[in-house]
mmCIF file of C-alpha atoms in Angstrom:
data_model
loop_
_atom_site.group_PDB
_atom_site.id
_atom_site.type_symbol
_atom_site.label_atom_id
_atom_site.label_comp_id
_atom_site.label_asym_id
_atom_site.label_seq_id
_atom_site.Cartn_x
_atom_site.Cartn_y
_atom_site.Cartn_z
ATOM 1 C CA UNK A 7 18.098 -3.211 10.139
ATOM 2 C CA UNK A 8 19.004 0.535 11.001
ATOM 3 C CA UNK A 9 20.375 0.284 6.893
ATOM 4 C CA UNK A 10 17.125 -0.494 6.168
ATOM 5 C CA UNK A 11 15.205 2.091 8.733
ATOM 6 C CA UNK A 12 17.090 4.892 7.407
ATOM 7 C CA UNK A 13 16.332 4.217 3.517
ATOM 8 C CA UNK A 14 12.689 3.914 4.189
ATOM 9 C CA UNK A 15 12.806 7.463 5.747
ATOM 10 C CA UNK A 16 14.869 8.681 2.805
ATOM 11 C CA UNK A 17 11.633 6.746 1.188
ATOM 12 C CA UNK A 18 9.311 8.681 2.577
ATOM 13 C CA UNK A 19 7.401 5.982 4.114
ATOM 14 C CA UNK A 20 4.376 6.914 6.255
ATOM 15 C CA UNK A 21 2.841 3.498 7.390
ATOM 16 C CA UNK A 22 2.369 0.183 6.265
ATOM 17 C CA UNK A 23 2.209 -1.122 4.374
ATOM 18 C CA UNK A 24 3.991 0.843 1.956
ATOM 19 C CA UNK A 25 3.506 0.255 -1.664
ATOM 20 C CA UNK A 26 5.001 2.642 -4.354
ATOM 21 C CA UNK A 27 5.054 2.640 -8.312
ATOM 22 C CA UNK A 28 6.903 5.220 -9.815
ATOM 23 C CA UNK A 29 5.750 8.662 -8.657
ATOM 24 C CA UNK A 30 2.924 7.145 -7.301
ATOM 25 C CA UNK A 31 2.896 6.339 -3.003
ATOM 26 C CA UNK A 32 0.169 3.978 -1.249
ATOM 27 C CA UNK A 33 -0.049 3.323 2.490
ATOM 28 C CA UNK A 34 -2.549 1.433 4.585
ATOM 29 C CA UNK A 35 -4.237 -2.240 3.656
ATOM 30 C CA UNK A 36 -7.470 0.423 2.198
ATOM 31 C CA UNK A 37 -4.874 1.654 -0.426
ATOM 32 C CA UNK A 38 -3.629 -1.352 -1.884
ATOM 33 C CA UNK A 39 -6.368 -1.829 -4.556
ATOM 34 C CA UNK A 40 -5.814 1.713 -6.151
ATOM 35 C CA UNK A 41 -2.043 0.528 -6.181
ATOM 36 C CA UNK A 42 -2.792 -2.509 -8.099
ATOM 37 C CA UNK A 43 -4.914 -0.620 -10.633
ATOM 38 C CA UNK A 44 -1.655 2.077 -11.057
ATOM 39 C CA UNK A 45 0.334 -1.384 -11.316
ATOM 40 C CA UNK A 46 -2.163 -3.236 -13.294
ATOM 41 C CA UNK A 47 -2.306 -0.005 -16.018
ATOM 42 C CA UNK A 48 1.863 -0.290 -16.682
ATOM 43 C CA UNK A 49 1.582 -4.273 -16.644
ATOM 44 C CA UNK A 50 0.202 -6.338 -19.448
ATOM 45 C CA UNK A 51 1.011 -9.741 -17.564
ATOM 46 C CA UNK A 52 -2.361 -10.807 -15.563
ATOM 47 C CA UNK A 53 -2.633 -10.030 -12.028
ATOM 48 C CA UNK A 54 -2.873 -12.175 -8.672
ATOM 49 C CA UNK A 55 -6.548 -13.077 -8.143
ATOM 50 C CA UNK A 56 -7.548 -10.265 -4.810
ATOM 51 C CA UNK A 57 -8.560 -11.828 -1.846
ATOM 52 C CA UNK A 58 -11.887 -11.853 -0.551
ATOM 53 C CA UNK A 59 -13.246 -8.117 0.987
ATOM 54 C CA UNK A 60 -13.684 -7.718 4.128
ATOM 55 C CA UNK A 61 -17.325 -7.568 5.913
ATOM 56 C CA UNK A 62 -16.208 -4.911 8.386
ATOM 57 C CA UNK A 63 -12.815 -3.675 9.473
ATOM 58 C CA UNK A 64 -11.218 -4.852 12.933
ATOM 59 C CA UNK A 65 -9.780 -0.822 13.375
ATOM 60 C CA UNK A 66 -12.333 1.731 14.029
ATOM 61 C CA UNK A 67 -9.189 4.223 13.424
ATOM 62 C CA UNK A 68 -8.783 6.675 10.370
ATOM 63 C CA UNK A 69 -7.555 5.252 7.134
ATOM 64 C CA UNK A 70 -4.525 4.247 7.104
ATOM 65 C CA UNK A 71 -4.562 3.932 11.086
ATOM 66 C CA UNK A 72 -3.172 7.650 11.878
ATOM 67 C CA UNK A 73 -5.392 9.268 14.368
#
């Protein structure tokens, strides 16, 4: 675990989740449609049908949930 702690600060991960593609760094659930987009754009297999949006969050918090 501590192996594992220890390469995601070398990482540079900020919150999760964490998603990364190339250069490219995504955090927070709000982020993870522009990731598959950067994914989608290098991929030419079809992607996973996205789930349903939300109505309204549960966190009133700041994107991402740092505040």
């Amino acid at each position: 675990g501590v192996d594992c702690l220890y390469q995601a600060y070398l990482d540079d991960i900020f919150a999760v989740p964490y998603l990364k593609w190339g250069q490219h760094r995504f955090w927070g659930l709000d982020r993870v449609e522009g990731f598959l987009r950067v994914w989608q754009a290098d991929d030419e297999t079809p992607a996973v049908e996205p789930p349903p949006k939300l109505e309204k969050a549960y966190d009133t918090d700041q994107a991402g949930g740092c505040g």
